[in-house]
GROMACS .gro file of C-alpha atoms in nm:
model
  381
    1UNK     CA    1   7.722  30.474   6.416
    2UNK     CA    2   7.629  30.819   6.243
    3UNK     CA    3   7.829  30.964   5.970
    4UNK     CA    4   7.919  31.302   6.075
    5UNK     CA    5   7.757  31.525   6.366
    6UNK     CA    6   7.437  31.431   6.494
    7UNK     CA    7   7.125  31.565   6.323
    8UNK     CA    8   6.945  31.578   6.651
    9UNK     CA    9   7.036  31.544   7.029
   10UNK     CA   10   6.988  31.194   7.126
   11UNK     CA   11   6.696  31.068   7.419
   12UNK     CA   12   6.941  31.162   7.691
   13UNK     CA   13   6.744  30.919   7.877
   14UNK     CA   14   6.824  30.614   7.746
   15UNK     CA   15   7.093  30.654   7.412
   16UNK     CA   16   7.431  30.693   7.470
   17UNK     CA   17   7.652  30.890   7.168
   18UNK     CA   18   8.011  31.018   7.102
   19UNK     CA   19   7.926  31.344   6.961
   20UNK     CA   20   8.265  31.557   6.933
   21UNK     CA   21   8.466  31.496   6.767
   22UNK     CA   22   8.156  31.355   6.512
   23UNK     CA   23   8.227  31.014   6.368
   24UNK     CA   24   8.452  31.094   6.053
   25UNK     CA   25   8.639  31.379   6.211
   26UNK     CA   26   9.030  31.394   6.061
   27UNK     CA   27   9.216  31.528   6.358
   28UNK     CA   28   9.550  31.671   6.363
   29UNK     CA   29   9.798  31.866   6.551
   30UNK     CA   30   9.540  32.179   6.622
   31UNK     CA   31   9.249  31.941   6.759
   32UNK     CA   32   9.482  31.810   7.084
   33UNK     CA   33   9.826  31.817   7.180
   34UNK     CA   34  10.079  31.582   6.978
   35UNK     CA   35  10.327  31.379   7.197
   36UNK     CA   36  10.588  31.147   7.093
   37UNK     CA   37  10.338  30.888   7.123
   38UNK     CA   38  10.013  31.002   6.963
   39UNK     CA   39   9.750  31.306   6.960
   40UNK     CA   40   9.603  31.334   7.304
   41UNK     CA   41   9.224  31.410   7.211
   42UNK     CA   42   8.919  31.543   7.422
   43UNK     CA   43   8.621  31.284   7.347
   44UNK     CA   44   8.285  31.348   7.455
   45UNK     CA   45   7.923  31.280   7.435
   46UNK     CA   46   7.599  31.238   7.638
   47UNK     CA   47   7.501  30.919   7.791
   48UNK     CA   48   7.198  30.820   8.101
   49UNK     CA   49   7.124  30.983   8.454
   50UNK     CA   50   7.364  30.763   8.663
   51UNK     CA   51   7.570  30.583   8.379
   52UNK     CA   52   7.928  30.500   8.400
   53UNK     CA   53   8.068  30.503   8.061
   54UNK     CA   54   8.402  30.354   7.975
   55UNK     CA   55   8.603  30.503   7.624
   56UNK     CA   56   8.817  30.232   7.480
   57UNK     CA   57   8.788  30.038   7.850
   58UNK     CA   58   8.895  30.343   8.036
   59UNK     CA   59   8.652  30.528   8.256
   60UNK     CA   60   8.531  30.791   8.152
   61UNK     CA   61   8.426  31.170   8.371
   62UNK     CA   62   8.066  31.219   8.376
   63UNK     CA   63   7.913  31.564   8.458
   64UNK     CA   64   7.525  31.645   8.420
   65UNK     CA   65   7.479  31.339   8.146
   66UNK     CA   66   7.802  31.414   7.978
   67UNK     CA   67   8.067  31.192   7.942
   68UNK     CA   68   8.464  31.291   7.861
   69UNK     CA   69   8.777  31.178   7.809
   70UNK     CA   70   9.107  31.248   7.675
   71UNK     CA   71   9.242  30.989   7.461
   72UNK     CA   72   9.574  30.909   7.265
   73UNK     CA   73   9.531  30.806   6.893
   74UNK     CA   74   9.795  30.651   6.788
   75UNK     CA   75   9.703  30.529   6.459
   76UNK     CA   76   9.592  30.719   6.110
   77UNK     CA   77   9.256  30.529   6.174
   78UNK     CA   78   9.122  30.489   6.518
   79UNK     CA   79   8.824  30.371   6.698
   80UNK     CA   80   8.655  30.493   6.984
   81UNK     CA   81   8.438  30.279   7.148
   82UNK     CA   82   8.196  30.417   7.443
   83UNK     CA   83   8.015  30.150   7.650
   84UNK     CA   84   7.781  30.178   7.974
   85UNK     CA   85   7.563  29.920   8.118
   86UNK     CA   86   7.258  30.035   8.339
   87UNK     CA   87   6.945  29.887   8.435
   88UNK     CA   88   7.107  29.573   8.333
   89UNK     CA   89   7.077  29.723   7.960
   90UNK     CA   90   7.435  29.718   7.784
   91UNK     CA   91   7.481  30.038   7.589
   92UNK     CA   92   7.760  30.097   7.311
   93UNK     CA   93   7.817  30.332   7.079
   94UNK     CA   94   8.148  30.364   6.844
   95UNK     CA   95   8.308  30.601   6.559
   96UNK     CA   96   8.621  30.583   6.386
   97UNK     CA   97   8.864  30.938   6.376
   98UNK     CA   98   9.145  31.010   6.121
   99UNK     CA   99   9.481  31.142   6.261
  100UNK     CA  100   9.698  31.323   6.049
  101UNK     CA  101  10.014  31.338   6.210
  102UNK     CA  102  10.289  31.584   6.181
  103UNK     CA  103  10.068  31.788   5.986
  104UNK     CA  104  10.186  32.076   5.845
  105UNK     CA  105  10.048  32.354   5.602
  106UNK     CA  106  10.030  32.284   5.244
  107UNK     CA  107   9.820  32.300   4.925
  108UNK     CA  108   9.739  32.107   4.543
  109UNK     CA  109   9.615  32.326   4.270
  110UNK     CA  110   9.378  32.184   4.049
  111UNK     CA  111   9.217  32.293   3.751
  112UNK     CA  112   8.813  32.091   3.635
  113UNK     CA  113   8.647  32.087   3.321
  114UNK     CA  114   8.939  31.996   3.074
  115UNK     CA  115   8.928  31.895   2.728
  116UNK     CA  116   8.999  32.198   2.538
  117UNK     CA  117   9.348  32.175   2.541
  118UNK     CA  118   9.356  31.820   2.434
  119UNK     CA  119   9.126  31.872   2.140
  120UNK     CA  120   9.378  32.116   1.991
  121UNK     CA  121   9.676  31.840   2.067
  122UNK     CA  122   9.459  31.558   1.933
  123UNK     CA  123   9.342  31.700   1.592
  124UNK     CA  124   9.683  31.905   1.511
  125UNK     CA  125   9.943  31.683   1.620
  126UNK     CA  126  10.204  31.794   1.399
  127UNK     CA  127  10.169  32.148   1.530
  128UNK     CA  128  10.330  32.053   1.892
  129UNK     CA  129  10.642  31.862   1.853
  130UNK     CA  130  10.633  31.953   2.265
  131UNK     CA  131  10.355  31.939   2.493
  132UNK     CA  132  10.461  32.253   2.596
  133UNK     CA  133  10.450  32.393   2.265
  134UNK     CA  134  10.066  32.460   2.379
  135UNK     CA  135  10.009  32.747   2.521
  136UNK     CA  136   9.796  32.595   2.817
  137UNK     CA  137  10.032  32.363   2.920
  138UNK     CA  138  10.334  32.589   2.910
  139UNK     CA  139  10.169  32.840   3.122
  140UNK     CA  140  10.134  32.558   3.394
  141UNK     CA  141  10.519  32.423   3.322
  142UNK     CA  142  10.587  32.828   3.435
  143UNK     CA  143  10.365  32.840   3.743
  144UNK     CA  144  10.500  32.512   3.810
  145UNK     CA  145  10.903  32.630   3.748
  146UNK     CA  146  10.765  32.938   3.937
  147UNK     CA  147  10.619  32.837   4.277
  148UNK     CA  148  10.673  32.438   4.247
  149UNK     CA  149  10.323  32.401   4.227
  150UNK     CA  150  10.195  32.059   4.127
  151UNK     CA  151   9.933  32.086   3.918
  152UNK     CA  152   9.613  31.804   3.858
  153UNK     CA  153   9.395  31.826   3.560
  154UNK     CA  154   9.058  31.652   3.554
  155UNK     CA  155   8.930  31.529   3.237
  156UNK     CA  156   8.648  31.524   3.037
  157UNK     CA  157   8.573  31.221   2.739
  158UNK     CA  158   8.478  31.425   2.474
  159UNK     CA  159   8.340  31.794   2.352
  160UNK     CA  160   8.261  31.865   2.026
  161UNK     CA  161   8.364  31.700   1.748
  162UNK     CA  162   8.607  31.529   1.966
  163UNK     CA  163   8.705  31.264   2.249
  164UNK     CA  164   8.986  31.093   2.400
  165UNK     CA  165   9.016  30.780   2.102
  166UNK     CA  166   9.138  31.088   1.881
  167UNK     CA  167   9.421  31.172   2.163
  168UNK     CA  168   9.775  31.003   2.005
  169UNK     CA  169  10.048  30.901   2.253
  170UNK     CA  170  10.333  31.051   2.076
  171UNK     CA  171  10.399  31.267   2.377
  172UNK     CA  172  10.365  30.983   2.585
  173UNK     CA  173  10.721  30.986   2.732
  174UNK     CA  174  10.656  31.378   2.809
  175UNK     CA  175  10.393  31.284   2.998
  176UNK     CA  176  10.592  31.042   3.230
  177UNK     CA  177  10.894  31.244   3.256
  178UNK     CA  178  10.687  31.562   3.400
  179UNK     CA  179  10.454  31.335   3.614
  180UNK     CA  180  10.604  31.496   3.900
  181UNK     CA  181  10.423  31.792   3.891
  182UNK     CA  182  10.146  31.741   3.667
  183UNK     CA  183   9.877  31.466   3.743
  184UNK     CA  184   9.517  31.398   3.484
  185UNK     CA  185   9.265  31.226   3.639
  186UNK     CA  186   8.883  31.126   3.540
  187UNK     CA  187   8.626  31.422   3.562
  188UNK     CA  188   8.342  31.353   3.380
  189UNK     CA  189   8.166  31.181   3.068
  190UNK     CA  190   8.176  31.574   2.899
  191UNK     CA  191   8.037  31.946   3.045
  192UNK     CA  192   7.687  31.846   2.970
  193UNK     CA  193   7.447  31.778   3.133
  194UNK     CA  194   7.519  31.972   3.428
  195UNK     CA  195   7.527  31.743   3.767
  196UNK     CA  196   7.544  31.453   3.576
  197UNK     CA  197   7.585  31.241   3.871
  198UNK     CA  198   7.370  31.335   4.097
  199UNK     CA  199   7.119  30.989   4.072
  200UNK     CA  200   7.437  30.792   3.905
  201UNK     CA  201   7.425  30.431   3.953
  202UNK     CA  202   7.743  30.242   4.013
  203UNK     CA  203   7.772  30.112   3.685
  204UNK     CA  204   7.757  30.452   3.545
  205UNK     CA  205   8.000  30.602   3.762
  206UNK     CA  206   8.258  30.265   3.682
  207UNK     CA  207   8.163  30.300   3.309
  208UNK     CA  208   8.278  30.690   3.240
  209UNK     CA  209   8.582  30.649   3.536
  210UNK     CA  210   8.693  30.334   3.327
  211UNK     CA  211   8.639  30.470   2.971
  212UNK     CA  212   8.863  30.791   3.061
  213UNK     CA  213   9.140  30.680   3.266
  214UNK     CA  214   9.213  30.380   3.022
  215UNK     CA  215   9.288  30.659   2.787
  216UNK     CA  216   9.496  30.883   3.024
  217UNK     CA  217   9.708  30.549   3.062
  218UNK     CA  218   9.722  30.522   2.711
  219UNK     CA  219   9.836  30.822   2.575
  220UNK     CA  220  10.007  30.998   2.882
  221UNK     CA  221  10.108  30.637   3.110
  222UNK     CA  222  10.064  30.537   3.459
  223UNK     CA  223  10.237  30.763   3.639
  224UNK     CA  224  10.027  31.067   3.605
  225UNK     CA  225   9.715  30.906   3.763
  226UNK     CA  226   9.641  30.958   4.137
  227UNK     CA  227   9.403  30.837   4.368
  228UNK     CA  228   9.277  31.158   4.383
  229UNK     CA  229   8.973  31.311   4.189
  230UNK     CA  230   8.700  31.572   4.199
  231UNK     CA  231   8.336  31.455   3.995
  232UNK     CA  232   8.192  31.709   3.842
  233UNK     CA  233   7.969  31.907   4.029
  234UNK     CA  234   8.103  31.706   4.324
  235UNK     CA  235   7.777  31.506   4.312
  236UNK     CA  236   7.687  31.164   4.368
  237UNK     CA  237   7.526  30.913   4.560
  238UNK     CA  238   7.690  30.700   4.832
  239UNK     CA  239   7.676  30.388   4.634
  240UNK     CA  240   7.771  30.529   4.300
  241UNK     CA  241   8.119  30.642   4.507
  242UNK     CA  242   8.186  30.308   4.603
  243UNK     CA  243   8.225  30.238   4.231
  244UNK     CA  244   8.537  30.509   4.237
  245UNK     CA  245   8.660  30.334   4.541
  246UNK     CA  246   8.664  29.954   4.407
  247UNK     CA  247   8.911  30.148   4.130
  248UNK     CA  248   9.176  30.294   4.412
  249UNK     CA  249   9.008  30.637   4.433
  250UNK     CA  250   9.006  30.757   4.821
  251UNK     CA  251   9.014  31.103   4.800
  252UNK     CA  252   8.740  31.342   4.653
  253UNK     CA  253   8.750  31.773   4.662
  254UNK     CA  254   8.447  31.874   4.680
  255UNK     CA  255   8.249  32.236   4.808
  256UNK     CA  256   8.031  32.151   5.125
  257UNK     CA  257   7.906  32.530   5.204
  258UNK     CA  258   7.563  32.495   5.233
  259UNK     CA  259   7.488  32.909   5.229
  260UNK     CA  260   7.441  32.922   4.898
  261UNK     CA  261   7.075  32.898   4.711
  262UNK     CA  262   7.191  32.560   4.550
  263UNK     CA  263   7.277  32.273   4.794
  264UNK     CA  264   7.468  32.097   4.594
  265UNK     CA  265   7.882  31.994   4.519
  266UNK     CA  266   7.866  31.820   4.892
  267UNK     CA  267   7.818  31.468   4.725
  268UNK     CA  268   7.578  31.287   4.916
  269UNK     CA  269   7.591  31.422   5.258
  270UNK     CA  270   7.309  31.584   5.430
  271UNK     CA  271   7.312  31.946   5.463
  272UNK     CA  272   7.399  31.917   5.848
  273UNK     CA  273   7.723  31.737   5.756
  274UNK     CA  274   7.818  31.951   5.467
  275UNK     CA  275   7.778  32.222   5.730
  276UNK     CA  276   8.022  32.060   5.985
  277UNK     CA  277   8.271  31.953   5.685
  278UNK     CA  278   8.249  32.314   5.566
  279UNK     CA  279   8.391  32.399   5.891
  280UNK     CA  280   8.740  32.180   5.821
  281UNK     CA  281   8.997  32.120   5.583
  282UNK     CA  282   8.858  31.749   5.517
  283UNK     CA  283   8.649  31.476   5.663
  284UNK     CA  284   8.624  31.081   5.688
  285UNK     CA  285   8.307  30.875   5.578
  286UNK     CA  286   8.450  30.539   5.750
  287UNK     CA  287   8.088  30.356   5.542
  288UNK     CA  288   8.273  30.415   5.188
  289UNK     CA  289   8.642  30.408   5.327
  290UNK     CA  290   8.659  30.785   5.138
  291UNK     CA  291   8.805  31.096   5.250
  292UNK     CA  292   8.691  31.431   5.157
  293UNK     CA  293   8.907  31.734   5.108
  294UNK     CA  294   8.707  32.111   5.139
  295UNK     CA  295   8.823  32.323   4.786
  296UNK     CA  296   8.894  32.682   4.966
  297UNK     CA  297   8.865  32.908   4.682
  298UNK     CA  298   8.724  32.839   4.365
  299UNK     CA  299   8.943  33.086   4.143
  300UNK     CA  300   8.761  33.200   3.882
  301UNK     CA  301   8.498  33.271   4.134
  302UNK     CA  302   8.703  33.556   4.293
  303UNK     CA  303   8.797  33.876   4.140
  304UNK     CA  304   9.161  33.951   4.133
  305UNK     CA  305   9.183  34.212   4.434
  306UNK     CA  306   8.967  34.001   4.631
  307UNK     CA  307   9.205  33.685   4.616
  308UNK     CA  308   9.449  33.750   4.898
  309UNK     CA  309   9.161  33.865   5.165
  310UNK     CA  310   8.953  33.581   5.079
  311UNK     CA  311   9.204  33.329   5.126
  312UNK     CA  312   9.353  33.539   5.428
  313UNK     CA  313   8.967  33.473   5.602
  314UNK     CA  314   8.963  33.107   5.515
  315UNK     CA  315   9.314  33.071   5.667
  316UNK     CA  316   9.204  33.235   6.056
  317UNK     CA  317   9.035  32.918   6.142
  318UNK     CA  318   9.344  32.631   6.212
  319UNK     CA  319   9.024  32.383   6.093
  320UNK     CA  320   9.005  32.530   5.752
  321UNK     CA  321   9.403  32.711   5.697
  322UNK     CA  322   9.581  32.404   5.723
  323UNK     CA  323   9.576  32.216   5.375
  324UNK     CA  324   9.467  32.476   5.029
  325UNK     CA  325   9.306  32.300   4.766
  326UNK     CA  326   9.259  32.570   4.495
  327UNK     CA  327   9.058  32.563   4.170
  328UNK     CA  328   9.001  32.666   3.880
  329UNK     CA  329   8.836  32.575   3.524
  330UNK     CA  330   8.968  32.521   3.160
  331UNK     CA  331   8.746  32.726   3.016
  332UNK     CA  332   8.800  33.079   3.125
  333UNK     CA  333   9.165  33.074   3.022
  334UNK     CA  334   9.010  33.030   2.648
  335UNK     CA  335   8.992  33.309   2.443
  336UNK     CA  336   8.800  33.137   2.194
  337UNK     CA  337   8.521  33.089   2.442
  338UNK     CA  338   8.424  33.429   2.449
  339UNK     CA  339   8.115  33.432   2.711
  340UNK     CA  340   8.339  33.244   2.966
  341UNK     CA  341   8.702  33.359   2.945
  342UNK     CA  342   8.827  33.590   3.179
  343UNK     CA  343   9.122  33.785   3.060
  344UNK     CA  344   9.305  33.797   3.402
  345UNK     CA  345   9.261  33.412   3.474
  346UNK     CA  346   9.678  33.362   3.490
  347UNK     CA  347   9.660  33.648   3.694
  348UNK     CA  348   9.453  33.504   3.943
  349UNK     CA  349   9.636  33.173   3.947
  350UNK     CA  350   9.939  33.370   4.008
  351UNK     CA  351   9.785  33.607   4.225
  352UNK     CA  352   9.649  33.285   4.486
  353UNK     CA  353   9.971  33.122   4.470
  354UNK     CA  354  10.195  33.420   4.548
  355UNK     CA  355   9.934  33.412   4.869
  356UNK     CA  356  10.009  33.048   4.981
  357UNK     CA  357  10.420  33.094   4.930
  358UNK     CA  358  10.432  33.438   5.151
  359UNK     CA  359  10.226  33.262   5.377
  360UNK     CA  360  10.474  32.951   5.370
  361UNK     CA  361  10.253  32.640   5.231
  362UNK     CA  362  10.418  32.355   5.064
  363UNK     CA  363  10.281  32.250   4.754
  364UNK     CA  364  10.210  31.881   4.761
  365UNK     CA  365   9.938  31.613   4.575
  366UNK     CA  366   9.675  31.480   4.765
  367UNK     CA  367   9.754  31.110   4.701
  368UNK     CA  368  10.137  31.149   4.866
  369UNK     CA  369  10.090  30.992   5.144
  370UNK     CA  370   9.793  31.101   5.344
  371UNK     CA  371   9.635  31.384   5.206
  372UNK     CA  372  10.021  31.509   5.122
  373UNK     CA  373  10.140  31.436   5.452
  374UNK     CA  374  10.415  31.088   5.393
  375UNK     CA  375  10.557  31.175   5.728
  376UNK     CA  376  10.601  30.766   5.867
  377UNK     CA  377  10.366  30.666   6.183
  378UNK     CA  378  10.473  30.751   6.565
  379UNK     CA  379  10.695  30.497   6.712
  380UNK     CA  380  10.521  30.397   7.065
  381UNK     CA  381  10.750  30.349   7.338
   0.00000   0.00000   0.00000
């Protein structure tokens, strides 16, 4: 069983594969038709001269060693089995597809790299009877009172002269009460090193998770956590994410375009299935039980006037317009970083997020319900 789309065609004369949708694949209601009772799905692969392949026990077409079906999934996780015996040789081969059903359009915003903001509430306490007394934080309050964006902040430990044992929980009730909207999750041990994943071990990876998000729940409570995070630089290896799913983590943002000079922020995934993933709105590694959500526009990336086309070209494709996970960074909102801040940052914020409400997405966290989606499971007649 392969994780994602084949890297090469299999020995059509004796291997028989599922190869779309790839193993993985998160279908939903613009990858088959929807019915009352399930998505009816087009299955296909390649199997031997003169095999006759079954899919879930029900024969399948064959035409010029190709095999296809169309199947109902009626489950959020389903597996599709493909069998065959010939020359008295029993052949199988099985992947597991996603269905999110009743999907609709929607989008998170999320913002990496914090700390900045939490140094200035940690060493001047008495300068913010509010959280929103901080500039930062009101800002988001008013995108949020704005658009109803919810709004997740990933965390760093420490910067200079500072880390999260310096943090007080006097605002800890603030926290809670606006946990509706605003969500902190673990990011990263600090900024530097850059990729400081990339060869993590597992212990690392449950070390710098644990160390963080015991002091989110300290000083802001349980209810702004999520099972929802992005690592920074969206690196790491397969077995260091199993660390983040053993603590209730099952969804990761991450950039899988592989155009770039850099092949990186596609975690651990070869570069032909970042290239497939690249191609949808998220994807399914059924080895680490993890889903993986595409980040469509990195803000601070994008000049101002280029926002509304960019986001206009990622939303022509169904496979890539249907959820909107937009980012941006801490940094370049800070005056007081003067090689990094962009003056127009809120503008850009703004400037995506007037986009996504013209263009009628619902803003929504990852970790409600299936990637946002809580709509309950078909009822089978």
């Amino acid at each position: 069983m392969m994780i994602g789309p084949p890297g090469a065609a299999p020995d059509s004369q004796t291997a028989l594969a599922i190869e779309n949708p790839p193993n993985g694949a998160v279908l939903n209601r613009h990858d088959g038709r929807e019915t009352p009772d399930g998505l009816l799905a087009q299955v296909s692969g390649s199997c031997p001269p003169g095999a006759a392949v079954s899919l879930n026990r029900q024969p399948a077409s064959i035409a010029a060693n190709r095999f296809s079906s169309e199947l109902l999934l009626t489950k959020r996780r389903n597996r599709i089995r493909a069998e065959t015996t010939i020359n008295g040789q029993r052949l199988s081969d099985e992947i597991v597809l996603l269905w999110d059903w009743q999907s609709f359009k929607r989008y998170r915003f999320s913002v990496d790299d914090n700390i900045m903001f939490l140094k200035d509430l940690g060493l001047y306490p008495h300068g913010y009877n509010s959280l929103f007394d901080h500039w930062y934080l009101a800002f988001w309050r008013r995108i949020h009172q704005q658009f109803g964006t919810k709004i997740h902040l990933n965390i760093y430990y420490q910067t200079d002269a500072f880390d999260l044992t310096q943090m007080p929980d006097k605002w800890r009730d603030e926290w809670e009460a606006n946990a509706g909207w605003l969500h902190l999750s673990f990011h990263a041990l600090a900024d530097k090193p850059d990729r400081p994943y990339r060869n993590a071990t597992y212990a690392q990876i449950a070390h710098d998770h644990d160390l963080v998000m015991g002091h989110i729940r300290r000083f802001a409570g349980n209810e702004v956590t999520s099972r929802v995070t992005t690592l920074h630089w969206a690196e790491c290896p397969k077995h260091a994410v199993r660390a983040l799913r053993d603590r209730g983590i099952d969804i990761l943002i991450g950039l899988f375009d592989m155009t770039g000079p850099l092949q990186s922020t596609g975690y651990y995934f070869d570069v032909p299935t970042c290239r497939y993933v690249n191609t949808r709105d998220y994807f399914y590694d059924p080895q680490v039980d993890m889903t993986y959500l595409c980040c469509d526009m990195v803000v601070n990336n994008v000049p101002l006037v280029q926002i509304a086309p960019a986001l206009e070209k990622q939303a022509e494709s169904p496979h890539t317009g249907e959820l909107m996970e937009l980012l941006i960074h801490e940094q370049y909102f800070r005056e007081d970083l003067p090689g990094l801040y962009q003056p127009d940052a809120q503008d850009r914020v703004r400037r995506a997020l007037e986009w996504v409400t013209q263009q009628g997405y619902q803003p929504i966290f990852w970790g409600e319900g299936f990637c946002g989606n809580q709509a309950p499971p078909p009822v089978r007649r």
